[in-house]
PDB file of C-alpha atoms in Angstrom:
ATOM      1  CA  MET P   1      67.170  26.431 153.186  1.00  0.00           C
ATOM      2  CA  ASP P   2      69.393  25.460 156.342  1.00  0.00           C
ATOM      3  CA  LYS P   3      67.343  23.095 158.995  1.00  0.00           C
ATOM      4  CA  ILE P   4      65.877  24.753 161.355  1.00  0.00           C
ATOM      5  CA  ASP P   5      65.355  22.913 164.848  1.00  0.00           C
ATOM      6  CA  TYR P   6      62.372  23.304 165.992  1.00  0.00           C
ATOM      7  CA  THR P   7      61.188  22.925 169.821  1.00  0.00           C
ATOM      8  CA  ASP P   8      59.166  20.292 170.490  1.00  0.00           C
ATOM      9  CA  ASN P   9      55.552  21.580 170.785  1.00  0.00           C
ATOM     10  CA  ILE P  10      52.638  22.893 169.401  1.00  0.00           C
ATOM     11  CA  ASP P  11      51.913  26.781 168.498  1.00  0.00           C
ATOM     12  CA  PHE P  12      48.392  27.827 169.312  1.00  0.00           C
ATOM     13  CA  VAL P  13      47.541  30.485 167.406  1.00  0.00           C
ATOM     14  CA  THR P  14      44.476  32.897 167.953  1.00  0.00           C
ATOM     15  CA  VAL P  15      42.920  36.600 167.014  1.00  0.00           C
ATOM     16  CA  VAL P  16      40.816  38.195 169.659  1.00  0.00           C
ATOM     17  CA  TYR P  17      39.213  41.361 168.999  1.00  0.00           C
ATOM     18  CA  LYS P  18      37.011  43.193 171.720  1.00  0.00           C
ATOM     19  CA  ARG P  19      35.858  40.055 173.163  1.00  0.00           C
ATOM     20  CA  LEU P  20      38.476  39.000 175.190  1.00  0.00           C
ATOM     21  CA  ASP P  21      36.520  36.251 177.247  1.00  0.00           C
ATOM     22  CA  PHE P  22      37.183  33.726 173.675  1.00  0.00           C
ATOM     23  CA  ALA P  23      40.822  33.411 174.824  1.00  0.00           C
ATOM     24  CA  LYS P  24      39.871  32.417 178.085  1.00  0.00           C
ATOM     25  CA  ILE P  25      38.015  29.423 176.901  1.00  0.00           C
ATOM     26  CA  ILE P  26      40.624  28.170 174.427  1.00  0.00           C
ATOM     27  CA  HIS P  27      43.122  28.466 176.864  1.00  0.00           C
ATOM     28  CA  GLU P  28      41.185  26.358 179.076  1.00  0.00           C
ATOM     29  CA  SER P  29      40.368  23.634 176.536  1.00  0.00           C
ATOM     30  CA  ILE P  30      43.758  23.638 175.584  1.00  0.00           C
ATOM     31  CA  LYS P  31      44.854  22.651 179.487  1.00  0.00           C
ATOM     32  CA  LYS P  32      41.993  20.083 179.494  1.00  0.00           C
ATOM     33  CA  TYR P  33      42.549  18.180 176.345  1.00  0.00           C
ATOM     34  CA  VAL P  34      45.908  18.762 174.850  1.00  0.00           C
ATOM     35  CA  ASN P  35      48.417  16.437 176.287  1.00  0.00           C
ATOM     36  CA  TYR P  36      51.608  17.786 174.557  1.00  0.00           C
ATOM     37  CA  PRO P  37      53.554  20.875 175.406  1.00  0.00           C
ATOM     38  CA  TYR P  38      52.798  23.800 173.665  1.00  0.00           C
ATOM     39  CA  LYS P  39      52.687  27.587 173.683  1.00  0.00           C
ATOM     40  CA  PHE P  40      49.467  29.922 173.053  1.00  0.00           C
ATOM     41  CA  TYR P  41      49.779  33.316 171.370  1.00  0.00           C
ATOM     42  CA  ILE P  42      47.037  35.667 171.527  1.00  0.00           C
ATOM     43  CA  VAL P  43      47.185  38.464 168.993  1.00  0.00           C
ATOM     44  CA  ASN P  44      45.137  41.288 169.858  1.00  0.00           C
ATOM     45  CA  ASN P  45      43.396  43.481 167.321  1.00  0.00           C
ATOM     46  CA  GLY P  46      41.962  46.623 167.617  1.00  0.00           C
ATOM     47  CA  ASP P  47      43.286  48.802 170.110  1.00  0.00           C
ATOM     48  CA  ASN P  48      47.769  48.491 170.402  1.00  0.00           C
ATOM     49  CA  SER P  49      48.552  51.581 171.730  1.00  0.00           C
ATOM     50  CA  GLU P  50      50.443  52.341 174.742  1.00  0.00           C
ATOM     51  CA  HIS P  51      47.491  53.368 177.432  1.00  0.00           C
ATOM     52  CA  SER P  52      45.842  49.658 175.318  1.00  0.00           C
ATOM     53  CA  THR P  53      42.798  48.615 178.044  1.00  0.00           C
ATOM     54  CA  GLU P  54      42.717  45.114 176.157  1.00  0.00           C
ATOM     55  CA  LEU P  55      46.503  44.499 176.046  1.00  0.00           C
ATOM     56  CA  ALA P  56      46.018  44.909 179.991  1.00  0.00           C
ATOM     57  CA  LYS P  57      43.310  42.999 180.380  1.00  0.00           C
ATOM     58  CA  LEU P  58      45.046  40.165 178.561  1.00  0.00           C
ATOM     59  CA  ARG P  59      48.106  40.192 180.469  1.00  0.00           C
ATOM     60  CA  GLU P  60      46.212  40.319 183.947  1.00  0.00           C
ATOM     61  CA  MET P  61      44.070  37.465 182.526  1.00  0.00           C
ATOM     62  CA  PHE P  62      47.021  35.188 181.650  1.00  0.00           C
ATOM     63  CA  ILE P  63      49.417  36.636 184.301  1.00  0.00           C
ATOM     64  CA  ASP P  64      50.412  33.033 185.645  1.00  0.00           C
ATOM     65  CA  ASP P  65      50.215  31.340 182.569  1.00  0.00           C
ATOM     66  CA  HIS P  66      53.948  31.532 181.408  1.00  0.00           C
ATOM     67  CA  ASN P  67      53.566  29.656 178.366  1.00  0.00           C
ATOM     68  CA  VAL P  68      50.688  32.159 177.220  1.00  0.00           C
ATOM     69  CA  ILE P  69      52.572  35.284 174.845  1.00  0.00           C
ATOM     70  CA  ILE P  70      50.195  38.277 174.388  1.00  0.00           C
ATOM     71  CA  VAL P  71      50.977  39.531 170.955  1.00  0.00           C
ATOM     72  CA  PRO P  72      50.079  43.549 169.872  1.00  0.00           C
ATOM     73  CA  GLY P  73      48.391  42.689 166.793  1.00  0.00           C
ATOM     74  CA  ILE P  74      46.894  45.436 164.071  1.00  0.00           C
ATOM     75  CA  GLN P  75      46.556  48.856 165.275  1.00  0.00           C
ATOM     76  CA  GLN P  76      43.078  49.544 163.908  1.00  0.00           C
ATOM     77  CA  VAL P  77      42.356  53.360 163.126  1.00  0.00           C
ATOM     78  CA  ASN P  78      38.943  53.594 163.833  1.00  0.00           C
ATOM     79  CA  SER P  79      36.670  51.481 166.368  1.00  0.00           C
ATOM     80  CA  ASP P  80      34.080  50.354 162.924  1.00  0.00           C
ATOM     81  CA  ASP P  81      37.320  49.503 160.985  1.00  0.00           C
ATOM     82  CA  GLY P  82      36.649  45.803 160.653  1.00  0.00           C
ATOM     83  CA  ILE P  83      32.997  45.541 159.924  1.00  0.00           C
ATOM     84  CA  TYR P  84      32.968  47.350 157.013  1.00  0.00           C
ATOM     85  CA  PHE P  85      33.647  45.662 153.536  1.00  0.00           C
ATOM     86  CA  PRO P  86      35.964  48.044 151.167  1.00  0.00           C
ATOM     87  CA  ALA P  87      35.627  48.351 147.469  1.00  0.00           C
ATOM     88  CA  LYS P  88      31.491  48.414 147.589  1.00  0.00           C
ATOM     89  CA  SER P  89      29.002  51.466 147.237  1.00  0.00           C
ATOM     90  CA  GLY P  90      27.220  52.998 150.287  1.00  0.00           C
ATOM     91  CA  GLN P  91      29.669  52.159 152.839  1.00  0.00           C
ATOM     92  CA  LYS P  92      31.319  54.155 154.987  1.00  0.00           C
ATOM     93  CA  TYR P  93      34.977  54.239 154.212  1.00  0.00           C
ATOM     94  CA  SER P  94      35.922  54.016 150.708  1.00  0.00           C
ATOM     95  CA  GLN P  95      38.495  51.537 149.230  1.00  0.00           C
ATOM     96  CA  GLN P  96      41.455  54.074 148.954  1.00  0.00           C
ATOM     97  CA  TYR P  97      40.240  54.801 152.804  1.00  0.00           C
ATOM     98  CA  TYR P  98      41.942  50.970 153.346  1.00  0.00           C
ATOM     99  CA  ILE P  99      44.492  51.268 150.869  1.00  0.00           C
ATOM    100  CA  ASP P 100      45.780  54.752 152.709  1.00  0.00           C
ATOM    101  CA  ASN P 101      45.868  53.519 155.739  1.00  0.00           C
ATOM    102  CA  TYR P 102      46.589  49.911 156.030  1.00  0.00           C
ATOM    103  CA  GLY P 103      47.783  49.190 152.678  1.00  0.00           C
ATOM    104  CA  PHE P 104      44.673  46.705 151.780  1.00  0.00           C
ATOM    105  CA  ASP P 105      43.287  46.846 148.465  1.00  0.00           C
ATOM    106  CA  GLY P 106      39.914  44.773 149.129  1.00  0.00           C
ATOM    107  CA  ARG P 107      41.220  42.169 146.892  1.00  0.00           C
ATOM    108  CA  ALA P 108      42.352  38.751 147.101  1.00  0.00           C
ATOM    109  CA  LYS P 109      45.448  38.802 144.733  1.00  0.00           C
ATOM    110  CA  TYR P 110      45.148  35.582 142.708  1.00  0.00           C
ATOM    111  CA  ASP P 111      41.246  35.354 142.091  1.00  0.00           C
ATOM    112  CA  GLY P 112      40.477  39.065 142.241  1.00  0.00           C
ATOM    113  CA  ARG P 113      37.458  38.230 144.888  1.00  0.00           C
ATOM    114  CA  ILE P 114      36.194  41.139 147.171  1.00  0.00           C
ATOM    115  CA  LEU P 115      37.155  40.393 150.937  1.00  0.00           C
ATOM    116  CA  GLY P 116      35.902  41.815 153.921  1.00  0.00           C
ATOM    117  CA  PHE P 117      38.092  43.945 156.167  1.00  0.00           C
ATOM    118  CA  ALA P 118      38.069  41.483 159.366  1.00  0.00           C
ATOM    119  CA  SER P 119      39.036  38.866 157.146  1.00  0.00           C
ATOM    120  CA  TRP P 120      42.370  40.630 155.958  1.00  0.00           C
ATOM    121  CA  LEU P 121      43.004  42.061 159.426  1.00  0.00           C
ATOM    122  CA  GLN P 122      42.618  38.167 160.794  1.00  0.00           C
ATOM    123  CA  SER P 123      45.226  37.014 158.493  1.00  0.00           C
ATOM    124  CA  GLU P 124      48.106  39.475 159.259  1.00  0.00           C
ATOM    125  CA  ALA P 125      47.992  39.008 162.712  1.00  0.00           C
ATOM    126  CA  MET P 126      47.531  35.260 162.367  1.00  0.00           C
ATOM    127  CA  THR P 127      51.021  35.361 161.070  1.00  0.00           C
ATOM    128  CA  LYS P 128      52.316  37.897 163.452  1.00  0.00           C
ATOM    129  CA  GLY P 129      51.761  35.267 166.096  1.00  0.00           C
ATOM    130  CA  ALA P 130      53.097  32.190 163.956  1.00  0.00           C
ATOM    131  CA  LYS P 131      55.956  33.977 163.247  1.00  0.00           C
ATOM    132  CA  LEU P 132      57.019  34.628 166.705  1.00  0.00           C
ATOM    133  CA  GLY P 133      56.606  30.896 167.553  1.00  0.00           C
ATOM    134  CA  SER P 134      59.568  28.360 167.224  1.00  0.00           C
ATOM    135  CA  GLY P 135      57.464  25.177 167.719  1.00  0.00           C
ATOM    136  CA  LYS P 136      56.986  21.971 165.231  1.00  0.00           C
ATOM    137  CA  TYR P 137      53.463  22.515 164.750  1.00  0.00           C
ATOM    138  CA  VAL P 138      51.780  25.474 164.227  1.00  0.00           C
ATOM    139  CA  CYS P 139      47.832  25.616 165.128  1.00  0.00           C
ATOM    140  CA  HIS P 140      45.392  28.381 164.067  1.00  0.00           C
ATOM    141  CA  ILE P 141      42.401  28.503 165.912  1.00  0.00           C
ATOM    142  CA  GLU P 142      39.636  30.863 165.365  1.00  0.00           C
ATOM    143  CA  HIS P 143      38.795  33.043 168.488  1.00  0.00           C
ATOM    144  CA  ASP P 144      35.337  31.584 168.922  1.00  0.00           C
ATOM    145  CA  CYS P 145      36.515  27.848 168.905  1.00  0.00           C
ATOM    146  CA  VAL P 146      37.078  25.391 172.008  1.00  0.00           C
ATOM    147  CA  MET P 147      38.463  21.860 172.278  1.00  0.00           C
ATOM    148  CA  LEU P 148      35.931  19.052 173.061  1.00  0.00           C
ATOM    149  CA  ASN P 149      38.099  15.867 173.588  1.00  0.00           C
ATOM    150  CA  ASN P 150      41.706  14.857 173.602  1.00  0.00           C
ATOM    151  CA  TRP P 151      42.728  14.679 169.940  1.00  0.00           C
ATOM    152  CA  VAL P 152      46.736  14.977 169.783  1.00  0.00           C
ATOM    153  CA  ASP P 153      47.272  11.362 169.427  1.00  0.00           C
ATOM    154  CA  GLU P 154      45.170  11.037 166.793  1.00  0.00           C
ATOM    155  CA  ILE P 155      45.691  13.933 164.673  1.00  0.00           C
ATOM    156  CA  LEU P 156      49.803  14.845 164.941  1.00  0.00           C
ATOM    157  CA  PRO P 157      50.386  11.499 163.128  1.00  0.00           C
ATOM    158  CA  LEU P 158      47.900  12.370 160.474  1.00  0.00           C
ATOM    159  CA  LEU P 159      50.484  14.969 159.309  1.00  0.00           C
ATOM    160  CA  GLU P 160      52.722  12.409 158.877  1.00  0.00           C
ATOM    161  CA  SER P 161      51.321  11.604 155.044  1.00  0.00           C
ATOM    162  CA  ASN P 162      49.375  14.725 154.912  1.00  0.00           C
ATOM    163  CA  VAL P 163      50.968  18.560 154.485  1.00  0.00           C
ATOM    164  CA  PHE P 164      47.939  20.081 156.699  1.00  0.00           C
ATOM    165  CA  VAL P 165      44.828  18.865 158.464  1.00  0.00           C
ATOM    166  CA  SER P 166      41.704  20.981 158.841  1.00  0.00           C
ATOM    167  CA  TYR P 167      38.321  20.288 160.985  1.00  0.00           C
ATOM    168  CA  ALA P 168      36.372  20.971 158.213  1.00  0.00           C
ATOM    169  CA  TRP P 169      35.864  22.236 154.270  1.00  0.00           C
ATOM    170  CA  ARG P 170      33.742  25.609 153.160  1.00  0.00           C
ATOM    171  CA  ASP P 171      31.694  24.332 150.220  1.00  0.00           C
ATOM    172  CA  ASP P 172      31.098  27.772 149.364  1.00  0.00           C
ATOM    173  CA  HIS P 173      34.698  28.726 148.231  1.00  0.00           C
ATOM    174  CA  PRO P 174      36.024  26.058 147.704  1.00  0.00           C
ATOM    175  CA  ALA P 175      38.632  25.477 150.757  1.00  0.00           C
ATOM    176  CA  ALA P 176      39.552  23.886 153.706  1.00  0.00           C
ATOM    177  CA  MET P 177      38.647  26.064 156.877  1.00  0.00           C
ATOM    178  CA  ALA P 178      42.259  26.505 158.290  1.00  0.00           C
ATOM    179  CA  CYS P 179      41.893  29.609 159.864  1.00  0.00           C
ATOM    180  CA  GLN P 180      38.706  28.440 161.719  1.00  0.00           C
ATOM    181  CA  TRP P 181      41.164  25.371 163.242  1.00  0.00           C
ATOM    182  CA  SER P 182      43.999  23.392 161.218  1.00  0.00           C
ATOM    183  CA  ILE P 183      47.337  22.283 162.350  1.00  0.00           C
ATOM    184  CA  ILE P 184      50.660  22.371 160.184  1.00  0.00           C
ATOM    185  CA  LYS P 185      54.083  21.184 160.564  1.00  0.00           C
ATOM    186  CA  ARG P 186      56.160  24.530 160.845  1.00  0.00           C
ATOM    187  CA  ASP P 187      58.836  22.977 158.566  1.00  0.00           C
ATOM    188  CA  THR P 188      56.084  22.897 155.681  1.00  0.00           C
ATOM    189  CA  ILE P 189      55.579  26.758 155.884  1.00  0.00           C
ATOM    190  CA  ASP P 190      58.943  27.735 156.264  1.00  0.00           C
ATOM    191  CA  ASN P 191      60.730  25.399 153.709  1.00  0.00           C
ATOM    192  CA  GLU P 192      57.106  25.323 150.991  1.00  0.00           C
ATOM    193  CA  PHE P 193      55.924  28.162 149.102  1.00  0.00           C
ATOM    194  CA  TYR P 194      52.799  28.838 146.320  1.00  0.00           C
ATOM    195  CA  LYS P 195      54.720  31.800 144.907  1.00  0.00           C
ATOM    196  CA  GLU P 196      56.799  33.693 147.218  1.00  0.00           C
ATOM    197  CA  PRO P 197      58.646  32.775 149.577  1.00  0.00           C
ATOM    198  CA  GLY P 198      56.601  32.791 153.112  1.00  0.00           C
ATOM    199  CA  ASP P 199      53.153  32.758 151.406  1.00  0.00           C
ATOM    200  CA  LEU P 200      52.283  29.677 153.021  1.00  0.00           C
ATOM    201  CA  TYR P 201      51.979  31.507 156.299  1.00  0.00           C
ATOM    202  CA  PRO P 202      48.154  33.219 156.591  1.00  0.00           C
ATOM    203  CA  ASN P 203      46.807  35.633 154.129  1.00  0.00           C
ATOM    204  CA  CYS P 204      43.887  36.891 151.843  1.00  0.00           C
ATOM    205  CA  ASP P 205      45.857  36.091 148.574  1.00  0.00           C
ATOM    206  CA  TYR P 206      43.189  33.545 147.508  1.00  0.00           C
ATOM    207  CA  LYS P 207      39.517  32.875 148.404  1.00  0.00           C
ATOM    208  CA  ASP P 208      39.708  34.571 151.986  1.00  0.00           C
ATOM    209  CA  THR P 209      41.603  33.961 155.389  1.00  0.00           C
ATOM    210  CA  TYR P 210      43.929  31.291 154.828  1.00  0.00           C
ATOM    211  CA  GLY P 211      42.304  29.964 151.559  1.00  0.00           C
ATOM    212  CA  LEU P 212      46.015  29.824 149.592  1.00  0.00           C
ATOM    213  CA  ILE P 213      46.908  26.754 151.893  1.00  0.00           C
ATOM    214  CA  THR P 214      44.542  24.904 150.048  1.00  0.00           C
ATOM    215  CA  LEU P 215      45.323  25.882 146.445  1.00  0.00           C
ATOM    216  CA  TRP P 216      49.222  25.506 147.012  1.00  0.00           C
ATOM    217  CA  ALA P 217      48.425  21.507 148.021  1.00  0.00           C
ATOM    218  CA  SER P 218      45.627  21.479 145.483  1.00  0.00           C
ATOM    219  CA  GLU P 219      47.916  22.300 142.564  1.00  0.00           C
ATOM    220  CA  ASN P 220      51.116  20.534 144.050  1.00  0.00           C
ATOM    221  CA  GLU P 221      48.551  17.440 144.488  1.00  0.00           C
ATOM    222  CA  LEU P 222      49.783  17.105 147.811  1.00  0.00           C
ATOM    223  CA  PRO P 223      47.638  14.851 150.291  1.00  0.00           C
ATOM    224  CA  PHE P 224      45.584  17.100 153.070  1.00  0.00           C
ATOM    225  CA  HIS P 225      43.218  15.679 155.692  1.00  0.00           C
ATOM    226  CA  ILE P 226      39.613  17.440 156.243  1.00  0.00           C
ATOM    227  CA  CYS P 227      38.378  15.609 159.441  1.00  0.00           C
ATOM    228  CA  GLU P 228      34.783  14.550 159.574  1.00  0.00           C
ATOM    229  CA  ASN P 229      32.441  17.328 160.668  1.00  0.00           C
ATOM    230  CA  SER P 230      29.124  18.828 161.138  1.00  0.00           C
ATOM    231  CA  GLU P 231      29.525  21.911 158.279  1.00  0.00           C
ATOM    232  CA  GLN P 232      28.953  19.316 155.382  1.00  0.00           C
ATOM    233  CA  SER P 233      27.189  16.313 157.477  1.00  0.00           C
ATOM    234  CA  LYS P 234      23.512  16.830 159.048  1.00  0.00           C
ATOM    235  CA  VAL P 235      24.015  13.741 160.944  1.00  0.00           C
ATOM    236  CA  LEU P 236      26.660  14.808 162.914  1.00  0.00           C
ATOM    237  CA  ARG P 237      25.051  18.137 163.878  1.00  0.00           C
ATOM    238  CA  SER P 238      22.989  15.876 166.155  1.00  0.00           C
ATOM    239  CA  GLN P 239      25.836  14.379 167.632  1.00  0.00           C
ATOM    240  CA  HIS P 240      27.448  17.624 168.713  1.00  0.00           C
ATOM    241  CA  ALA P 241      28.731  17.382 172.173  1.00  0.00           C
ATOM    242  CA  LEU P 242      28.417  21.220 173.143  1.00  0.00           C
ATOM    243  CA  ASP P 243      24.564  22.426 173.271  1.00  0.00           C
ATOM    244  CA  VAL P 244      24.664  26.025 171.895  1.00  0.00           C
ATOM    245  CA  PRO P 245      22.199  27.368 169.037  1.00  0.00           C
ATOM    246  CA  TYR P 246      25.408  27.851 166.437  1.00  0.00           C
ATOM    247  CA  GLY P 247      28.419  26.241 165.272  1.00  0.00           C
ATOM    248  CA  THR P 248      29.609  23.384 163.909  1.00  0.00           C
ATOM    249  CA  GLU P 249      32.422  20.516 164.996  1.00  0.00           C
ATOM    250  CA  GLY P 250      34.959  18.610 163.905  1.00  0.00           C
ATOM    251  CA  PHE P 251      34.861  14.491 164.652  1.00  0.00           C
ATOM    252  CA  ILE P 252      38.254  12.788 164.921  1.00  0.00           C
ATOM    253  CA  ASN P 253      37.449   8.841 165.307  1.00  0.00           C
ATOM    254  CA  GLY P 254      33.464   9.326 165.775  1.00  0.00           C
ATOM    255  CA  LYS P 255      34.383  12.094 168.898  1.00  0.00           C
ATOM    256  CA  ALA P 256      33.740  15.460 168.538  1.00  0.00           C
ATOM    257  CA  PHE P 257      37.224  17.364 169.520  1.00  0.00           C
ATOM    258  CA  VAL P 258      36.732  21.183 168.168  1.00  0.00           C
ATOM    259  CA  HIS P 259      33.310  23.574 168.335  1.00  0.00           C
ATOM    260  CA  HIS P 260      33.593  26.414 166.022  1.00  0.00           C
ATOM    261  CA  GLY P 261      30.979  28.976 167.270  1.00  0.00           C
ATOM    262  CA  GLY P 262      30.843  31.081 163.948  1.00  0.00           C
ATOM    263  CA  ARG P 263      30.417  35.062 163.953  1.00  0.00           C
ATOM    264  CA  GLY P 264      32.127  35.135 167.111  1.00  0.00           C
ATOM    265  CA  ALA P 265      32.858  38.586 166.851  1.00  0.00           C
ATOM    266  CA  THR P 266      29.623  40.143 165.209  1.00  0.00           C
ATOM    267  CA  ARG P 267      26.642  37.987 167.403  1.00  0.00           C
ATOM    268  CA  SER P 268      24.861  39.767 169.935  1.00  0.00           C
ATOM    269  CA  ASP P 269      26.545  40.384 173.215  1.00  0.00           C
ATOM    270  CA  GLY P 270      23.524  38.248 174.650  1.00  0.00           C
ATOM    271  CA  TYR P 271      24.610  35.104 172.560  1.00  0.00           C
ATOM    272  CA  TYR P 272      28.245  35.647 173.813  1.00  0.00           C
ATOM    273  CA  GLN P 273      27.524  35.717 177.324  1.00  0.00           C
ATOM    274  CA  SER P 274      25.683  32.505 176.993  1.00  0.00           C
ATOM    275  CA  TRP P 275      28.193  31.108 174.497  1.00  0.00           C
ATOM    276  CA  ILE P 276      31.024  31.985 177.338  1.00  0.00           C
ATOM    277  CA  ALA P 277      28.547  30.405 180.160  1.00  0.00           C
ATOM    278  CA  ALA P 278      27.947  26.886 178.068  1.00  0.00           C
ATOM    279  CA  THR P 279      31.595  26.100 176.900  1.00  0.00           C
ATOM    280  CA  SER P 280      32.694  27.387 180.676  1.00  0.00           C
ATOM    281  CA  ARG P 281      29.999  24.510 182.275  1.00  0.00           C
ATOM    282  CA  TYR P 282      31.333  22.251 179.628  1.00  0.00           C
ATOM    283  CA  LEU P 283      35.099  22.733 180.760  1.00  0.00           C
ATOM    284  CA  GLY P 284      33.841  22.728 184.377  1.00  0.00           C
ATOM    285  CA  ILE P 285      35.797  25.829 184.728  1.00  0.00           C
ATOM    286  CA  GLU P 286      32.375  28.086 186.294  1.00  0.00           C
TER     287      GLU P 286
END
């Protein structure tokens, strides 16, 4: 493949569904803690029709932020599509419903694992946003994440000897928590692949959202870096920078640099509002 000249910036990509203020918090934390040129791609899943109030609100929210790009994501057929699991008995929608409407059969390609529809929606939208950019680095950041400290000068050099960096490891799969927070060089996902060109962009082909990047690296004996994190370390949970009931944090050189709330699309409205308030206080934007 011909060499591509990438722009020297980080392309942040997040996917939102209904709770749009998550995107505002991410951006405020990027502005505060990322000392590097960047673009921020916000991919909206849900209603992306011509008269979508969600797209209108996002565009208004970031009207003065010229390095923020609002991207129409996956148009969902019904408002409750994203909370059901296909291929299981007793659910509202059958597996055939997802196949007919989305081309999604509910199983991971390489290990046959039954997937939640929300995982597939997220992976499709992540790829849609990532492919719009041309930055040297791609940083996937889940909607209920927030930057807590500066990290660029410490983490970008790790990509000279590692194919990607992720904030934590997920023991139950096992795989890196790459869709929650990870960073990778764009030329890696453009020029390398597992089975098919382009398959290192996010997908649900193995385990769950973006699990394939771990399988590819592991099978090819390529090094990747998992940060110290409170997902695995109970000791680090007592050192969280953000004081909220749920979530885990990634650490670099002894300091917390990212908080992942977890289940941000499904927790109560009250918790969502309290999380927005807590992160706003932390960032000094109340």
